[in-house]
PDB file of C-alpha atoms in Angstrom:
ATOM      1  CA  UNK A   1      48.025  49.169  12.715  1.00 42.00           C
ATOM      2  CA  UNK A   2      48.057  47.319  15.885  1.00 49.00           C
ATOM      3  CA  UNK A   3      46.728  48.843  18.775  1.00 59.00           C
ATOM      4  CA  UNK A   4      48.673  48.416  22.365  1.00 62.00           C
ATOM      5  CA  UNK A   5      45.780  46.470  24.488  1.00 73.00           C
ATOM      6  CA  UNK A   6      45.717  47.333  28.191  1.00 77.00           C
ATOM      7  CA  UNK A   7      42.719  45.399  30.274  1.00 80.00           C
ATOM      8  CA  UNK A   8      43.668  46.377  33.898  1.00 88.00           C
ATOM      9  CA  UNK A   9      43.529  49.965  31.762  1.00 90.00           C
ATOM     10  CA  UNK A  10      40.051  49.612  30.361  1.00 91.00           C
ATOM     11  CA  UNK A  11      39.054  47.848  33.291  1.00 94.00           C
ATOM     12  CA  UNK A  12      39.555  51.031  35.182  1.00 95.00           C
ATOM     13  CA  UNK A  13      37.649  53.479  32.675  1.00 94.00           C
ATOM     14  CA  UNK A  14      35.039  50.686  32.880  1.00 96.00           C
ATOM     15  CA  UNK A  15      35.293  50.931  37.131  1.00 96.00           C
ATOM     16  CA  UNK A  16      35.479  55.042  37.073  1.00 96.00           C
ATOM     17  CA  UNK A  17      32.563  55.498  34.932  1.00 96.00           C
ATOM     18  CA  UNK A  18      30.484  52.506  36.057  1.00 96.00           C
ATOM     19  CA  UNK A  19      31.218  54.033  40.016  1.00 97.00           C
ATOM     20  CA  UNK A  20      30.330  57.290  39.306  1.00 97.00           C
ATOM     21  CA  UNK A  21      26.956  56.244  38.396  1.00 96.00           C
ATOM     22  CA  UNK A  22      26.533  53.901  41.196  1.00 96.00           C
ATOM     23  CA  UNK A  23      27.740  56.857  43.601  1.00 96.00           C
ATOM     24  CA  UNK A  24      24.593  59.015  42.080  1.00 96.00           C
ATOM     25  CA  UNK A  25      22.016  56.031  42.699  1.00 95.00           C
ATOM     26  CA  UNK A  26      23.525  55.841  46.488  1.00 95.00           C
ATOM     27  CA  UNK A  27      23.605  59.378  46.823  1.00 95.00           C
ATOM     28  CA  UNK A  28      19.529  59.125  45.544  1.00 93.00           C
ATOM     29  CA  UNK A  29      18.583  56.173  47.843  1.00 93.00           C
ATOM     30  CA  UNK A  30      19.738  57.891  50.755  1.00 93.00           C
ATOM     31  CA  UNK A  31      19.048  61.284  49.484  1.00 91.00           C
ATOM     32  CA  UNK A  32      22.639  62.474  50.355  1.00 92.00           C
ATOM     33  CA  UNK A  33      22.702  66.222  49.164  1.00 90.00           C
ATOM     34  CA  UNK A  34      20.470  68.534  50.828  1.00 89.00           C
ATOM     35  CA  UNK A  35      18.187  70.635  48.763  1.00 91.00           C
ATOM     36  CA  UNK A  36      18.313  68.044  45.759  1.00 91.00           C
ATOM     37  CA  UNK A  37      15.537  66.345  44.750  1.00 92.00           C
ATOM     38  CA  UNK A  38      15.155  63.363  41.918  1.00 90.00           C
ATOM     39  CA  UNK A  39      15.917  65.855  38.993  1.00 92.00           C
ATOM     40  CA  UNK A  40      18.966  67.083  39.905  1.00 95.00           C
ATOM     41  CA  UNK A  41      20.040  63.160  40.799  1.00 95.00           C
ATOM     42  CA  UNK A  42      18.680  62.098  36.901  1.00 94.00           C
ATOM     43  CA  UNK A  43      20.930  65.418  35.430  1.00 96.00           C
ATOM     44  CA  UNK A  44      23.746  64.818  37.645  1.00 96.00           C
ATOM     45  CA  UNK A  45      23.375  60.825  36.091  1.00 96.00           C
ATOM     46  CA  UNK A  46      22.731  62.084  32.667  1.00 96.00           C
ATOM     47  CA  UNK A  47      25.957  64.083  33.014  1.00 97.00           C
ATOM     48  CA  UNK A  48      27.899  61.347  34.268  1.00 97.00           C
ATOM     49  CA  UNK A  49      26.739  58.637  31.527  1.00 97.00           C
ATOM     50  CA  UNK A  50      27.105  61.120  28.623  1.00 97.00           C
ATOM     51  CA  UNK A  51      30.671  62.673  30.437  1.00 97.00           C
ATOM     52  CA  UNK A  52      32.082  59.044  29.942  1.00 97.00           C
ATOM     53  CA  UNK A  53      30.726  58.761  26.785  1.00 96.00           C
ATOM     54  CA  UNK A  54      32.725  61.654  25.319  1.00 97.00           C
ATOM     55  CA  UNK A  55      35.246  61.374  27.769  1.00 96.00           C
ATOM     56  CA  UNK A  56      35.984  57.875  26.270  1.00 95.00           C
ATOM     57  CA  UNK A  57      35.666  59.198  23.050  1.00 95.00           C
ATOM     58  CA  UNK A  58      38.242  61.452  23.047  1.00 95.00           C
ATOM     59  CA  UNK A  59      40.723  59.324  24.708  1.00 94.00           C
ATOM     60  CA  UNK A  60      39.949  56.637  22.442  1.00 92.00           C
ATOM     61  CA  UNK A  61      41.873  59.652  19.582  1.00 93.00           C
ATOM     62  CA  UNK A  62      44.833  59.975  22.327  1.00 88.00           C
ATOM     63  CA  UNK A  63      47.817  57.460  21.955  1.00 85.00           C
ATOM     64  CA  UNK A  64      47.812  54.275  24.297  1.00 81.00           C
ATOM     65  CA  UNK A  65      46.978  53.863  27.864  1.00 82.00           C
ATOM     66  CA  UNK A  66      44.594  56.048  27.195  1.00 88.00           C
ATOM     67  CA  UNK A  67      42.825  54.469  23.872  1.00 90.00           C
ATOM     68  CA  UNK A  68      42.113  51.578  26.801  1.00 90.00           C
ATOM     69  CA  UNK A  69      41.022  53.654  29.221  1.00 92.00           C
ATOM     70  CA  UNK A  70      38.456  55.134  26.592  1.00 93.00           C
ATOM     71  CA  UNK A  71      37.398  52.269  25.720  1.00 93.00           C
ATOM     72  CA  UNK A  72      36.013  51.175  29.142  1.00 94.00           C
ATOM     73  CA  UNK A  73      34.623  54.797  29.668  1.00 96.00           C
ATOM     74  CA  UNK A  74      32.330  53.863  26.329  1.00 96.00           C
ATOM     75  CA  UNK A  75      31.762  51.136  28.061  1.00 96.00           C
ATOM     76  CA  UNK A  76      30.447  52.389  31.477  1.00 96.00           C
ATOM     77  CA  UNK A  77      28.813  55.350  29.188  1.00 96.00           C
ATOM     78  CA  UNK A  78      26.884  53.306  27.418  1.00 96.00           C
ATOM     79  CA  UNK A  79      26.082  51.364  30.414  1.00 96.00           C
ATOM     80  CA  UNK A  80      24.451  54.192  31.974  1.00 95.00           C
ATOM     81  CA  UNK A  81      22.645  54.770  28.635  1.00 97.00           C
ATOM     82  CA  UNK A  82      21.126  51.900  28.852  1.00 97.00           C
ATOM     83  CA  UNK A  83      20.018  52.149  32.036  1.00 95.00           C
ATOM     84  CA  UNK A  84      18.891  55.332  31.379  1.00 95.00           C
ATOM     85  CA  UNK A  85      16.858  54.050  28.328  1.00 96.00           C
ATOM     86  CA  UNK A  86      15.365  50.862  30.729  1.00 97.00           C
ATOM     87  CA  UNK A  87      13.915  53.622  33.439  1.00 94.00           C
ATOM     88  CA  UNK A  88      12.573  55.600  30.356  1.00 94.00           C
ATOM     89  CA  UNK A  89      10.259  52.737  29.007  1.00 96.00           C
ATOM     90  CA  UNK A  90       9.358  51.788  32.336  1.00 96.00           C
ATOM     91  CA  UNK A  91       8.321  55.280  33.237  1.00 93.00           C
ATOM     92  CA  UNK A  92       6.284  54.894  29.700  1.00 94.00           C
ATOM     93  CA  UNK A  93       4.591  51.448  30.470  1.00 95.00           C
ATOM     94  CA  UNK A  94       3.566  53.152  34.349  1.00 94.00           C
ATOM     95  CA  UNK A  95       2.598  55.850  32.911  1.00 93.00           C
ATOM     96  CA  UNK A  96       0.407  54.162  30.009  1.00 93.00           C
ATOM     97  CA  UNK A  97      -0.942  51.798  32.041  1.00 92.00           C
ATOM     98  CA  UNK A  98      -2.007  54.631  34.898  1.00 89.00           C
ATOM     99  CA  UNK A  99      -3.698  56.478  32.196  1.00 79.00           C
ATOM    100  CA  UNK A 100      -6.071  53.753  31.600  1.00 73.00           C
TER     101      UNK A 100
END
Protein backbone atom coordinates (compact mmCIF):
# COMPACT_ATOMS: atom_id res chain seq x y z
CA UNK A 1 0.00 0.00 0.00
CA UNK A 2 1.42 3.28 -0.82
CA UNK A 3 0.85 6.00 1.36
CA UNK A 4 0.00 9.70 -0.19
CA UNK A 5 3.19 11.80 1.25
CA UNK A 6 2.42 15.43 2.08
CA UNK A 7 5.67 17.48 3.61
CA UNK A 8 4.23 21.08 3.67
CA UNK A 9 1.42 18.70 5.65
CA UNK A 10 3.73 17.15 8.19
CA UNK A 11 5.67 20.14 8.24
CA UNK A 12 2.72 21.84 9.78
CA UNK A 13 1.86 19.08 12.54
CA UNK A 14 5.64 19.34 13.11
CA UNK A 15 5.18 23.57 13.38
CA UNK A 16 1.70 23.25 15.55
CA UNK A 17 3.05 20.94 18.03
CA UNK A 18 6.66 22.15 18.13
CA UNK A 19 4.88 26.03 18.71
CA UNK A 20 2.74 25.06 21.22
CA UNK A 21 5.54 24.06 23.32
CA UNK A 22 7.63 26.98 22.56
CA UNK A 23 4.46 29.24 23.44
CA UNK A 24 4.52 27.42 27.13
CA UNK A 25 8.42 28.11 27.60
CA UNK A 26 7.62 31.97 26.55
CA UNK A 27 4.66 32.08 28.52
CA UNK A 28 7.23 30.61 31.62
CA UNK A 29 10.13 33.05 30.90
CA UNK A 30 7.99 35.90 31.16
CA UNK A 31 5.63 34.37 33.55
CA UNK A 32 2.58 35.34 31.35
CA UNK A 33 -0.50 33.91 33.33
CA UNK A 34 -1.17 35.30 36.60
CA UNK A 35 -1.54 32.99 39.50
CA UNK A 36 0.59 30.17 37.69
CA UNK A 37 3.60 29.14 38.92
CA UNK A 38 6.34 26.50 37.32
CA UNK A 39 3.93 23.46 37.87
CA UNK A 40 1.16 24.44 36.14
CA UNK A 41 3.75 25.64 33.11
CA UNK A 42 5.50 21.76 33.31
CA UNK A 43 1.52 20.19 33.23
CA UNK A 44 0.35 22.58 30.76
CA UNK A 45 3.88 21.27 28.67
CA UNK A 46 3.31 17.75 29.65
CA UNK A 47 -0.18 18.12 28.16
CA UNK A 48 0.92 19.65 25.12
CA UNK A 49 3.88 17.04 24.31
CA UNK A 50 1.71 14.00 25.19
CA UNK A 51 -1.65 15.89 23.29
CA UNK A 52 0.54 15.70 20.04
CA UNK A 53 1.63 12.51 20.74
CA UNK A 54 -1.85 10.96 20.62
CA UNK A 55 -3.12 13.54 18.59
CA UNK A 56 -0.63 12.32 15.89
CA UNK A 57 -1.45 9.01 16.64
CA UNK A 58 -4.77 8.98 15.81
CA UNK A 59 -4.48 10.91 12.70
CA UNK A 60 -1.78 8.79 11.63
CA UNK A 61 -5.28 5.84 11.53
CA UNK A 62 -7.30 8.70 9.51
CA UNK A 63 -6.93 8.65 5.61
CA UNK A 64 -4.37 11.19 3.99
CA UNK A 65 -3.65 14.73 4.72
CA UNK A 66 -4.07 13.80 7.86
CA UNK A 67 -1.67 10.50 8.15
CA UNK A 68 1.03 13.58 7.33
CA UNK A 69 -0.12 15.80 9.60
CA UNK A 70 0.20 12.95 12.33
CA UNK A 71 3.18 12.22 11.50
CA UNK A 72 4.78 15.63 12.29
CA UNK A 73 2.58 15.84 15.53
CA UNK A 74 4.74 12.46 16.61
CA UNK A 75 7.26 14.34 15.67
CA UNK A 76 6.90 17.60 17.73
CA UNK A 77 5.46 15.04 20.56
CA UNK A 78 8.28 13.31 20.85
CA UNK A 79 10.25 16.38 20.64
CA UNK A 80 8.82 17.67 23.71
CA UNK A 81 9.46 14.21 25.25
CA UNK A 82 12.68 14.54 24.88
CA UNK A 83 13.03 17.64 26.19
CA UNK A 84 11.07 16.72 28.86
CA UNK A 85 13.36 13.66 29.56
CA UNK A 86 16.77 16.19 29.17
CA UNK A 87 15.26 18.63 32.14
CA UNK A 88 14.48 15.36 34.11
CA UNK A 89 18.19 14.09 34.28
CA UNK A 90 19.40 17.43 34.74
CA UNK A 91 17.10 18.04 37.65
CA UNK A 92 18.67 14.44 38.82
CA UNK A 93 22.44 15.35 38.31
CA UNK A 94 21.53 19.05 40.43
CA UNK A 95 19.90 17.39 42.63
CA UNK A 96 22.61 14.50 43.24
CA UNK A 97 25.27 16.61 43.17
CA UNK A 98 23.48 19.22 45.88
CA UNK A 99 23.00 16.32 48.10
CA UNK A 100 26.60 15.78 48.45
Amino acid sequence: MTEDRRPGVAFLGFALATGLLIAVVAALAGDVVAGWHAGEYAYAFIGVTFGAIIGGSLCRLARPPWRSLGSGLLLGGVLGFAGLVAAGVVLYIGLRQWSS
